[in-house]
């Protein structure tokens, strides 16, 4: 990879050991020629691959190291860095943005350093990358830093191979680099001195004001996270009434005041990728309730840009809401004028700088599942690191991805380049951003796809987009097959596996809306072994918001009458319930579905957690949050064999929940029992599939597995039954991972 200090590190190591030879970047990665005694060469290789050394570049990772003997060039006494003509493959030139390193943090605090308190300090081991790259090769003129000419001091470091800033493209100092300014919501300057801007901004925040802060991947909207009134005001102005806000802090110690941070989560928080990590709330913490109500977790991240560190060093700044600056679900705002234009009614002050952002990037979100990081959103810090597969694809591929939580994927050889989180394409602005992003990445990585792959859904915008490519082979892949294929691709396995999917919606091969499936799947074919029995769902788009719709479908007209008093709490308008029932009866605007997501909505609403998902999965998140630990009871699991596979019956679980509600059983116990039953139901299908196919590996995917209780329990139960479990490591389990599955299927189908 370029820009991570790899070649200088190798140079210094060779010099230290007195070895002669050269290092250069090429398409393969990095090629090194060294000559010396066997013993010293052994030391060289050992140290090269030893990531625990103090001076090892933080961003360098040795993926594979092969060696061979070549003829000695007589008289070669020096070690040289060769500037190669083609500087490696386009994909490996651009690295992700990286959180500030400790060396830079120390320098920024050093009163004698010429970058003392400089908000854009960076080095080869840290700083912005992907977000500032306009085009390749990755050289300063091709980045947002092209606008700033290096001063002699910075240039000296940039050109000195012994220096930490050797070839650090964004290198800058107060004399030559970007600057900070604070303005009011009209763009009128308040402070142009960096220190004064920081303290003024901090003062506004302390008083409960709202600041728009330009960071690495775009603007954040910030308020004091302990000030309930300020947080409510932000919700009101941002028109975001429920979705949890992310919170930033300067240290793990601070986060521990409000949330539980175990060793694993501490590692995620402190990683160079610096994602938002979902953490269990501590009781009685001082974080304002409106930051994240209805869930038992906070999304925390640590300061990652020097600017954040300076702001948080101001008196009285402890924890700040730092939420993506956009209106509801539109794309993130990253340009100064656009920010003033669109956020002028929201933010009181704007803390801005003059370094442009070329790629807007949301903060990534992870949580811990089974002791490992599981992605909920993959963006800043991770993109554009490709996912490497053992087998290179024979043709270049574009995978369009799904319409919700869209990411797309380009394939070039063994590199699967997943885009950052794009969002929900149904929003016109997000769709336009998608089209532009596809174009940008295609140019950046010089891909000319010969194969295009999209979802089977005829109505998806991403599908329409894919259909517009000329002279390509177009493949359409069923949504849940892509879900399972993404797990296979991530694990570098060809399958076949038993694929258990717990998802919201996906267009099925029979025209129904699938969502809880047991597939037997490889990268070249799949069969549907079993699924949640179909129920009727009326109302199109409204069906995923209003829980009464799946409830009526699941209960049927008799059930609706029988439990009228419970339903009355969810939908007081009895006529509306009748209307939905009639719609279903007549098949108007009604689909057949095996959606697991809607089953969760229904049960959440029956337990009194609300009637509407104001944001995606609000009700299921609340249901997970109320689970009582240590409950192992389940409702009856009924799996029936029918033509076309096994059907998991929902009636026993729905009836069980209703009987428990009427019996006054604690709702936290009912919530646990429901989750447990879902696990046992999926497990029952896997057990049947193993008997029928002798396959022992199970891949898990689908948005419902963002539910941590369900994911942990499912993995545990499968392992108890001696299954091998495949769980995704490098991409989200939700629709954010679909494009990888589509791409892997396309790559395998070309070969077939
Ligand atoms: Zn650094
Ligand atoms: Zn300078
Ligand atoms: Fe999905």
XYZ file of C-alpha atoms and ligand atoms in Angstrom:
755
model
C 0.000 0.000 0.000
C 1.131 3.502 -0.697
C 1.231 6.311 1.775
C 1.629 4.137 4.831
C 5.398 4.498 5.206
C 6.156 1.020 3.958
C 9.148 1.711 1.727
C 10.853 4.119 4.154
C 10.417 1.560 6.896
C 12.031 -1.147 4.780
C 14.793 1.289 3.859
C 15.542 2.094 7.498
C 15.457 -1.574 8.461
C 17.865 -2.551 5.678
C 20.214 0.310 6.551
C 20.180 -0.658 10.219
C 21.071 -4.251 9.361
C 23.678 -3.201 6.786
C 21.920 -4.878 3.862
C 22.269 -3.778 0.247
C 19.528 -3.880 -2.375
C 16.347 -2.028 -3.259
C 12.625 -1.698 -2.602
C 9.892 -0.701 -5.043
C 6.117 -0.715 -5.343
C 4.621 -2.684 -8.167
C 1.376 -4.273 -9.181
C 2.025 -7.222 -6.900
C 2.563 -5.024 -3.859
C 6.089 -4.352 -2.663
C 9.201 -6.011 -4.088
C 12.396 -6.028 -2.043
C 15.824 -7.225 -3.102
C 18.315 -7.619 -0.286
C 21.745 -9.183 -0.106
C 23.646 -10.171 2.995
C 24.418 -13.200 5.126
C 21.711 -15.803 5.717
C 21.560 -14.979 9.418
C 21.009 -11.257 8.863
C 18.481 -11.917 6.096
C 16.528 -14.068 8.534
C 16.490 -11.195 11.012
C 15.342 -8.874 8.222
C 12.376 -11.067 7.288
C 11.399 -11.689 10.896
C 11.451 -8.002 11.714
C 9.704 -7.045 8.500
C 6.689 -9.103 9.476
C 6.703 -8.326 13.174
C 3.914 -5.875 13.746
C 4.624 -5.528 17.475
C 7.768 -3.438 17.052
C 7.730 0.129 18.256
C 8.712 1.675 14.928
C 6.491 -0.488 12.734
C 4.241 1.739 10.573
C 0.810 1.699 12.130
C -0.955 1.414 8.798
C 1.303 -1.202 7.249
C 0.050 -4.735 7.165
C 1.918 -7.668 5.661
C -0.783 -9.778 4.053
C 1.553 -12.298 2.496
C 5.344 -12.541 2.296
C 7.055 -14.835 -0.210
C 10.789 -15.172 -0.857
C 13.088 -16.546 -3.531
C 16.824 -16.520 -4.235
C 18.200 -14.471 -7.112
C 21.684 -13.847 -8.473
C 23.807 -11.429 -6.502
C 24.591 -8.142 -8.172
C 28.271 -7.741 -7.494
C 29.329 -4.526 -5.884
C 25.861 -3.485 -4.744
C 26.613 -1.719 -1.462
C 23.665 0.608 -1.056
C 20.010 0.175 -0.263
C 17.760 2.279 -2.453
C 14.117 3.186 -2.802
C 13.216 2.856 -6.470
C 10.532 5.232 -7.731
C 8.592 2.867 -9.915
C 6.972 3.969 -13.127
C 3.661 2.350 -12.430
C 3.209 2.803 -8.749
C 1.327 -0.344 -7.981
C -2.266 -1.104 -8.838
C -4.711 1.805 -8.611
C -6.571 0.126 -5.785
C -3.527 -0.163 -3.556
C -2.568 3.483 -4.045
C -5.354 4.991 -2.027
C -5.604 4.067 1.619
C -8.366 4.853 4.105
C -8.425 7.937 6.299
C -6.692 7.294 9.565
C -7.074 8.629 13.094
C -4.326 10.861 14.448
C -1.278 8.894 15.650
C 0.328 9.266 19.054
C 3.528 10.814 17.655
C 1.519 13.613 16.037
C -0.578 14.013 19.180
C 2.631 14.529 21.184
C 3.988 17.026 18.698
C 0.754 18.962 18.706
C 1.078 19.326 22.485
C 4.755 20.325 22.322
C 5.143 24.107 22.737
C 8.544 23.979 20.996
C 7.275 22.203 17.902
C 6.455 24.332 14.864
C 3.165 22.465 14.575
C 2.171 23.212 18.173
C -1.661 23.243 18.328
C -1.919 22.929 14.553
C -5.315 21.366 13.646
C -4.052 19.736 10.428
C -0.948 18.002 11.713
C -0.462 14.547 10.146
C 2.260 12.164 9.027
C 2.808 8.983 7.022
C 1.125 7.039 9.806
C -2.004 9.125 10.115
C -4.282 11.722 8.580
C -6.741 12.073 5.727
C -6.313 9.925 2.600
C -9.287 8.617 0.647
C -11.446 11.628 1.563
C -9.003 14.073 -0.056
C -8.023 12.119 -3.187
C -9.324 13.571 -6.437
C -7.554 11.237 -8.808
C -4.550 8.943 -8.978
C -1.577 8.621 -8.885
C -1.771 9.462 -5.210
C 0.410 12.574 -5.293
C -0.159 15.863 -3.598
C -1.361 17.756 -6.708
C -4.088 15.151 -7.138
C -5.427 15.695 -3.637
C -7.181 18.508 -1.818
C -3.704 19.457 -0.566
C -2.704 20.467 -4.100
C -4.020 23.937 -3.257
C -1.358 24.386 -0.575
C 2.285 24.795 -1.480
C 4.671 23.211 0.996
C 6.973 25.560 2.890
C 10.713 24.682 2.970
C 10.441 23.083 6.432
C 7.574 20.787 5.421
C 9.235 19.983 2.122
C 12.445 19.068 3.932
C 10.573 16.487 5.979
C 8.587 15.293 2.966
C 11.783 14.547 1.073
C 13.794 13.059 3.948
C 13.563 9.279 3.871
C 14.524 9.129 7.545
C 11.650 11.398 8.507
C 8.228 10.295 9.690
C 6.725 12.569 7.031
C 8.638 11.149 4.071
C 6.168 11.298 1.176
C 3.245 12.068 3.477
C 1.108 13.817 0.843
C -1.050 15.891 3.242
C 1.949 17.246 5.219
C 1.330 20.825 6.329
C 2.090 23.392 9.015
C 0.632 26.708 10.192
C 2.835 28.513 7.633
C 1.758 26.609 4.570
C -1.303 24.470 5.275
C -5.047 24.738 5.752
C -6.532 27.070 8.341
C -9.528 27.122 10.646
C -12.190 29.747 10.994
C -15.351 30.157 12.970
C -18.349 31.849 11.372
C -21.946 32.539 12.289
C -24.781 30.847 10.433
C -24.578 33.435 7.633
C -20.915 32.697 7.025
C -19.853 35.969 8.682
C -16.416 35.492 10.315
C -16.337 35.369 14.112
C -12.769 34.184 14.647
C -10.047 33.420 12.136
C -7.383 32.584 14.699
C -7.406 28.841 15.275
C -7.067 28.921 19.086
C -9.683 31.636 19.486
C -12.018 29.806 17.102
C -11.718 26.655 19.229
C -12.413 28.391 22.513
C -15.280 30.413 21.071
C -16.839 27.278 19.579
C -16.410 25.483 22.914
C -18.132 28.375 24.686
C -21.108 28.155 22.324
C -21.370 24.411 22.932
C -21.130 24.815 26.698
C -24.036 27.235 26.598
C -26.154 24.649 24.810
C -25.612 25.939 21.271
C -25.249 23.858 18.126
C -22.034 23.858 16.097
C -21.438 22.534 12.592
C -17.910 21.140 12.572
C -16.039 20.177 9.436
C -13.993 17.066 10.027
C -12.437 14.407 7.803
C -15.341 12.947 5.839
C -17.801 15.809 6.146
C -19.603 18.029 8.618
C -20.852 16.944 12.013
C -23.514 18.701 14.022
C -22.351 18.972 17.617
C -24.052 19.712 20.925
C -23.191 19.040 24.546
C -24.327 15.426 25.030
C -25.146 16.044 28.706
C -27.507 18.929 27.956
C -30.986 17.489 27.400
C -32.462 20.746 26.193
C -29.661 21.237 23.655
C -30.046 17.683 22.342
C -33.801 18.142 22.006
C -33.251 21.411 20.180
C -30.909 19.638 17.749
C -33.524 16.939 17.149
C -36.134 19.569 16.475
C -33.987 21.592 14.088
C -32.586 18.538 12.332
C -36.047 16.988 12.010
C -34.731 13.757 13.406
C -37.070 12.823 16.185
C -35.842 9.437 17.312
C -32.771 7.890 15.728
C -29.893 7.623 18.234
C -27.062 10.145 17.993
C -23.372 9.226 18.104
C -21.260 10.683 20.888
C -17.596 11.654 20.824
C -15.171 11.743 23.744
C -11.445 12.349 24.103
C -10.550 9.281 26.169
C -11.650 5.791 27.129
C -11.734 7.031 30.696
C -14.423 9.551 29.805
C -16.449 6.972 27.869
C -16.308 4.643 30.894
C -18.251 7.233 32.899
C -21.239 6.598 30.656
C -20.873 3.151 29.101
C -19.311 -0.240 29.630
C -16.072 -0.639 27.679
C -14.566 -4.112 27.737
C -11.163 -4.965 26.310
C -12.482 -5.853 22.872
C -14.464 -2.639 22.497
C -11.529 -0.595 23.775
C -9.459 -2.062 20.962
C -12.061 -1.053 18.337
C -12.323 2.445 19.784
C -8.575 3.012 19.792
C -7.923 1.486 16.363
C -6.597 3.742 13.556
C -9.977 3.284 11.840
C -11.640 4.900 14.850
C -15.247 3.789 14.288
C -18.366 4.457 16.326
C -18.675 1.508 18.722
C -22.020 0.539 20.241
C -21.578 0.108 23.980
C -23.932 -0.888 26.787
C -25.140 2.127 28.736
C -24.186 2.536 32.367
C -27.036 3.184 34.760
C -27.405 6.765 35.931
C -24.842 8.230 33.531
C -25.159 11.924 32.829
C -25.754 11.613 29.077
C -28.983 13.338 28.090
C -31.839 10.823 27.648
C -32.685 12.155 24.181
C -29.296 11.116 22.812
C -30.419 7.494 22.470
C -33.781 6.606 23.928
C -35.406 3.263 23.390
C -32.084 1.471 23.199
C -29.758 0.263 25.922
C -26.652 1.305 24.038
C -24.671 4.395 23.125
C -22.639 4.817 19.957
C -19.310 6.238 21.107
C -16.223 7.224 19.185
C -12.932 8.786 20.185
C -11.554 12.025 18.762
C -9.834 11.131 15.508
C -8.883 14.415 13.838
C -6.413 16.856 15.429
C -9.192 19.432 15.343
C -11.326 17.201 17.596
C -8.482 16.819 20.074
C -8.022 20.593 20.277
C -11.730 21.227 20.752
C -12.059 18.582 23.449
C -9.041 20.024 25.280
C -11.087 23.180 25.903
C -12.477 23.552 29.397
C -15.834 21.945 29.999
C -15.986 19.888 26.784
C -16.454 16.312 27.939
C -18.853 14.504 25.613
C -20.400 15.892 22.439
C -23.122 14.565 20.221
C -21.404 14.349 16.833
C -24.001 13.419 14.287
C -23.633 13.435 10.513
C -24.638 16.820 9.192
C -27.496 16.187 6.810
C -31.217 16.632 6.731
C -32.843 13.378 7.855
C -31.393 10.694 5.554
C -29.879 12.783 2.785
C -26.184 12.524 1.879
C -23.626 13.930 4.268
C -22.702 17.563 3.683
C -19.024 18.190 3.006
C -18.614 21.597 1.314
C -18.447 24.898 3.177
C -20.974 26.846 1.102
C -23.371 23.927 1.000
C -23.072 23.607 4.785
C -23.935 27.273 5.346
C -26.761 26.971 2.859
C -28.381 23.872 4.230
C -27.414 23.929 7.892
C -27.866 27.650 8.468
C -31.179 26.992 10.224
C -29.716 24.248 12.381
C -26.274 25.332 13.579
C -25.478 28.528 15.491
C -21.793 28.544 14.539
C -19.658 26.887 11.878
C -16.155 25.618 12.635
C -14.748 25.224 9.157
C -11.490 24.837 7.318
C -10.259 25.350 3.782
C -9.113 21.820 3.003
C -11.642 20.374 0.565
C -13.263 16.995 1.002
C -13.598 15.029 -2.216
C -15.245 11.937 -0.801
C -17.871 12.464 1.829
C -17.648 9.652 4.355
C -19.905 8.794 7.247
C -18.393 7.458 10.428
C -18.237 3.673 10.451
C -20.257 1.781 13.065
C -19.300 -1.526 14.684
C -20.350 -3.583 17.672
C -19.055 -6.688 19.318
C -20.498 -10.063 18.364
C -18.983 -13.259 19.670
C -15.844 -11.405 20.757
C -15.209 -9.857 17.347
C -16.046 -6.614 15.585
C -19.190 -6.809 13.502
C -19.878 -3.973 11.084
C -23.151 -2.111 11.046
C -21.855 0.547 8.658
C -18.549 0.472 6.783
C -17.221 3.823 5.654
C -14.515 6.160 7.034
C -11.363 4.358 8.114
C -12.087 1.148 6.192
C -12.883 2.205 2.636
C -11.249 1.776 0.119
C -9.271 -1.153 1.545
C -10.287 -3.981 -0.770
C -11.453 -7.360 0.375
C -8.977 -9.842 -1.028
C -10.108 -13.176 -2.384
C -7.943 -16.171 -3.108
C -9.034 -16.475 -6.694
C -8.719 -13.513 -9.077
C -11.865 -12.770 -11.077
C -11.485 -13.388 -14.814
C -13.295 -10.187 -15.739
C -13.832 -6.810 -14.162
C -17.187 -6.609 -12.422
C -19.571 -3.963 -11.124
C -22.095 -4.989 -8.471
C -24.860 -2.396 -8.098
C -25.948 -3.358 -4.578
C -29.424 -3.041 -3.055
C -31.645 0.025 -2.650
C -31.483 0.243 1.139
C -28.189 0.867 2.957
C -26.587 0.788 -0.451
C -22.946 0.084 -1.012
C -21.652 -1.051 -4.392
C -18.622 -3.074 -5.392
C -16.003 -3.118 -8.137
C -13.945 -6.226 -8.760
C -10.491 -6.103 -10.257
C -8.495 -9.322 -10.083
C -8.477 -10.596 -6.520
C -9.515 -7.205 -5.151
C -13.134 -6.599 -4.216
C -13.499 -2.912 -3.691
C -16.555 -2.119 -1.608
C -17.764 1.484 -1.651
C -18.471 3.375 1.518
C -22.025 3.421 2.884
C -24.108 5.373 0.353
C -27.570 5.195 1.949
C -31.153 4.609 0.849
C -31.475 5.247 -2.870
C -35.208 5.988 -2.714
C -34.195 9.503 -1.671
C -33.494 11.363 -4.906
C -30.429 13.101 -3.540
C -28.964 9.863 -2.296
C -29.582 8.294 -5.695
C -27.763 11.127 -7.453
C -24.915 10.738 -4.974
C -24.847 7.015 -5.802
C -24.565 7.662 -9.538
C -21.756 10.161 -8.985
C -19.971 7.843 -6.568
C -20.022 4.916 -8.993
C -18.469 7.173 -11.615
C -15.866 8.515 -9.187
C -14.715 5.107 -8.014
C -14.728 3.698 -11.499
C -12.344 6.448 -12.618
C -10.270 6.381 -9.474
C -9.601 2.679 -9.706
C -9.599 2.454 -13.473
C -12.157 -0.319 -13.749
C -14.021 -1.147 -16.956
C -16.625 -3.678 -15.961
C -17.551 -6.315 -18.508
C -20.002 -7.919 -16.141
C -22.658 -6.058 -14.176
C -24.675 -7.686 -11.437
C -27.778 -6.416 -9.650
C -30.670 -7.497 -7.472
C -33.532 -9.579 -8.802
C -35.979 -6.874 -7.631
C -37.442 -5.320 -10.814
C -38.301 -2.095 -8.986
C -34.923 -1.367 -7.411
C -33.312 1.875 -8.570
C -29.924 0.149 -8.375
C -31.303 -2.467 -10.770
C -32.451 0.203 -13.223
C -29.029 1.798 -12.974
C -27.327 -1.528 -13.705
C -29.580 -2.069 -16.722
C -28.204 1.102 -18.309
C -24.686 -0.261 -18.834
C -23.951 -0.942 -22.496
C -22.129 -3.977 -23.846
C -21.944 -5.847 -20.593
C -23.251 -9.158 -19.388
C -26.001 -8.447 -16.852
C -26.740 -10.864 -14.020
C -29.641 -10.672 -11.567
C -29.133 -12.232 -8.172
C -31.731 -13.022 -5.537
C -31.246 -10.805 -2.484
C -30.789 -13.511 0.139
C -28.546 -15.603 -2.025
C -26.366 -12.467 -2.233
C -26.580 -12.192 1.565
C -25.180 -15.708 1.983
C -22.676 -15.284 -0.862
C -21.281 -12.216 0.904
C -20.465 -14.430 3.884
C -18.782 -16.960 1.585
C -16.767 -14.225 -0.124
C -15.739 -12.735 3.184
C -14.570 -16.141 4.423
C -12.982 -17.066 1.086
C -15.125 -20.195 0.911
C -16.847 -21.463 -2.231
C -19.665 -23.285 -0.394
C -22.041 -25.001 -0.481
C -23.238 -24.032 2.975
C -26.480 -23.958 4.828
C -27.428 -20.277 4.719
C -29.652 -18.949 7.478
C -31.078 -15.532 6.645
C -32.980 -13.307 9.041
C -33.844 -10.178 7.114
C -36.399 -7.483 6.437
C -37.256 -7.781 2.758
C -35.868 -9.210 -0.425
C -37.564 -10.002 -3.714
C -37.950 -13.764 -4.065
C -37.763 -15.974 -7.147
C -41.514 -16.632 -6.734
C -42.401 -12.943 -6.608
C -43.083 -13.068 -2.866
C -41.124 -10.950 -0.375
C -38.628 -13.207 1.357
C -37.000 -12.520 4.690
C -36.454 -15.627 6.802
C -34.816 -18.293 4.722
C -32.823 -21.467 4.932
C -30.864 -21.741 1.696
C -28.425 -24.327 0.455
C -26.055 -22.038 -1.331
C -22.740 -21.896 -3.115
C -21.432 -19.072 -5.281
C -22.887 -20.655 -8.410
C -26.286 -21.898 -7.285
C -28.773 -22.028 -4.462
C -31.932 -23.824 -3.475
C -34.487 -22.755 -0.907
C -34.633 -25.483 1.689
C -37.047 -23.821 4.085
C -38.543 -20.515 5.161
C -40.843 -18.825 7.603
C -44.387 -19.673 6.538
C -45.851 -16.927 4.373
C -48.200 -14.358 5.820
C -50.029 -11.569 4.060
C -48.687 -8.054 4.299
C -50.780 -5.113 3.125
C -49.789 -1.555 2.453
C -46.593 -1.465 0.413
C -44.104 1.020 1.877
C -46.186 1.543 4.997
C -45.822 -2.141 5.863
C -42.300 -1.692 7.195
C -43.316 1.312 9.312
C -46.717 0.512 10.826
C -46.559 -2.603 12.961
C -50.325 -3.106 12.829
C -49.978 -4.282 9.213
C -47.873 -7.396 9.863
C -49.915 -8.020 13.026
C -53.161 -8.269 11.044
C -51.473 -10.542 8.509
C -49.981 -12.795 11.189
C -53.133 -13.050 13.317
C -55.669 -13.450 10.529
C -59.220 -12.141 10.934
C -60.119 -14.535 13.766
C -57.041 -13.546 15.757
C -57.733 -9.876 15.165
C -61.171 -10.310 16.758
C -59.886 -12.455 19.602
C -57.176 -9.988 20.647
C -59.047 -6.780 19.826
C -58.244 -5.217 23.187
C -54.471 -5.634 22.756
C -54.662 -4.329 19.184
C -56.625 -1.326 20.393
C -53.455 -0.065 22.172
C -51.511 -0.267 18.917
C -54.134 1.089 16.514
C -57.098 2.751 18.235
C -58.794 3.282 14.893
C -60.751 0.033 14.525
C -61.825 1.002 11.001
C -58.223 1.083 9.898
C -57.664 -2.434 11.213
C -60.779 -3.567 9.360
C -59.546 -1.898 6.200
C -56.216 -3.708 6.403
C -58.033 -7.015 6.941
C -60.226 -6.340 3.918
C -57.200 -5.412 1.826
C -55.626 -8.731 2.717
C -58.831 -10.650 2.040
C -59.141 -9.126 -1.423
C -55.420 -9.224 -2.098
C -55.269 -5.469 -2.708
C -51.794 -3.935 -2.415
C -50.860 -7.084 -0.519
C -47.861 -9.373 -0.790
C -47.043 -12.780 0.614
C -43.977 -12.578 2.807
C -41.640 -14.587 4.995
C -40.124 -11.414 6.478
C -38.433 -11.880 9.823
C -38.078 -8.125 10.299
C -41.848 -7.617 10.204
C -42.372 -10.466 12.676
C -40.074 -8.572 15.057
C -42.057 -5.358 14.447
C -45.282 -7.177 15.258
C -44.053 -8.714 18.511
C -42.476 -5.415 19.628
C -45.776 -3.623 19.124
C -47.769 -6.354 20.877
C -45.474 -5.828 23.880
C -46.388 -2.146 23.937
C -43.117 -0.745 22.621
C -44.785 1.491 20.061
C -46.763 1.219 16.875
C -44.435 2.734 14.306
C -40.799 2.455 13.241
C -39.837 6.122 13.061
C -36.445 4.965 11.809
C -35.435 1.557 10.561
C -35.677 -1.183 13.192
C -36.693 1.201 16.007
C -39.220 -1.299 17.387
C -36.956 -4.385 17.181
C -34.138 -2.419 18.833
C -36.413 -1.578 21.721
C -37.422 -5.236 21.938
C -33.805 -6.341 22.137
C -33.093 -3.667 24.745
C -35.745 -5.019 27.119
C -34.581 -8.667 27.130
C -34.028 -10.159 30.556
C -30.733 -12.033 30.684
C -30.527 -15.683 31.652
C -33.880 -16.770 30.224
C -33.716 -19.985 28.224
C -37.435 -20.683 27.782
C -38.888 -20.898 24.303
C -42.278 -20.987 22.626
C -43.124 -24.096 20.623
C -41.198 -24.506 17.361
C -43.232 -26.072 14.592
C -41.537 -27.026 11.366
C -43.735 -28.640 8.738
C -42.583 -30.310 5.568
C -44.548 -29.157 2.596
C -44.224 -29.101 -1.106
C -41.348 -26.777 -1.884
C -39.546 -27.201 1.424
C -39.887 -26.801 5.168
C -42.161 -24.147 6.616
C -41.407 -22.619 9.979
C -44.791 -21.829 11.515
C -45.259 -18.444 13.153
C -48.616 -19.115 14.765
C -47.262 -20.985 17.840
C -44.867 -18.147 18.693
C -47.415 -15.358 18.126
C -50.018 -17.242 20.157
C -47.439 -17.923 22.868
C -46.572 -14.245 23.118
C -50.258 -13.254 23.349
C -51.060 -15.877 25.971
C -48.092 -14.674 28.061
C -49.190 -11.048 27.713
C -52.682 -11.920 28.907
C -51.211 -13.960 31.768
C -49.282 -10.890 32.890
C -45.838 -12.436 32.350
C -43.066 -9.886 32.599
C -42.443 -8.398 29.167
C -38.683 -8.684 29.505
C -39.171 -12.447 29.790
C -41.512 -12.561 26.796
C -38.932 -10.613 24.755
C -36.238 -13.143 25.678
C -38.484 -16.110 24.928
C -39.368 -14.675 21.526
C -35.707 -14.181 20.573
C -34.870 -17.677 21.820
C -37.680 -19.144 19.743
C -36.417 -17.445 16.597
C -33.002 -19.034 17.224
C -34.511 -22.468 17.784
C -36.666 -22.143 14.666
C -33.676 -21.283 12.490
C -31.684 -24.035 14.174
C -34.438 -26.561 13.469
C -34.235 -25.731 9.760
C -30.432 -26.046 9.821
C -30.662 -29.452 11.509
C -33.093 -30.688 8.850
C -30.852 -29.279 6.133
C -27.828 -31.062 7.569
C -29.676 -34.372 7.539
C -30.766 -33.831 3.947
C -27.480 -32.552 2.536
C -24.691 -33.678 4.933
C -23.440 -30.080 4.856
C -22.181 -28.965 8.237
C -21.254 -25.295 7.732
C -23.819 -22.601 8.409
C -23.509 -19.033 7.133
C -25.510 -16.323 8.912
C -26.675 -13.117 7.266
C -29.457 -10.553 7.032
C -30.257 -7.294 8.768
C -32.039 -8.928 11.699
C -28.647 -10.314 12.772
C -27.648 -6.736 13.645
C -29.530 -7.771 16.773
C -26.663 -8.660 19.064
C -28.594 -10.966 21.385
C -29.909 -12.944 18.442
C -26.516 -13.140 16.693
C -24.626 -14.227 19.799
C -27.222 -16.789 20.774
C -27.532 -18.149 17.240
C -23.771 -18.629 16.914
C -23.634 -20.260 20.333
C -26.549 -22.619 19.669
C -25.149 -23.682 16.287
C -21.779 -24.397 17.869
C -23.488 -26.450 20.579
C -24.973 -28.534 17.795
C -21.491 -28.987 16.287
C -22.088 -26.804 13.246
C -19.258 -24.819 11.700
C -20.380 -21.171 11.763
C -19.471 -18.563 9.164
C -19.910 -15.007 10.415
C -18.803 -11.908 8.497
C -15.682 -10.095 9.588
C -15.057 -7.331 7.091
C -18.465 -6.122 5.915
C -21.895 -5.545 7.424
C -24.324 -8.401 7.967
C -27.146 -6.126 6.782
C -27.761 -4.899 3.218
C -24.472 -2.975 3.358
C -22.826 -6.300 2.485
C -25.066 -7.335 -0.413
C -22.818 -5.933 -3.161
C -19.946 -8.179 -2.115
C -22.187 -11.230 -2.431
C -23.448 -10.103 -5.839
C -19.875 -9.557 -7.014
C -18.659 -12.939 -5.741
C -21.543 -14.726 -7.456
C -20.801 -12.892 -10.710
C -17.113 -13.843 -10.487
C -18.012 -17.496 -9.926
C -20.656 -17.544 -12.675
C -18.185 -16.247 -15.274
C -16.038 -19.294 -14.662
C -18.889 -21.717 -14.792
Zn 0.870 11.016 12.692
Zn 4.823 24.003 6.203
Fe -31.356 -7.766 3.204
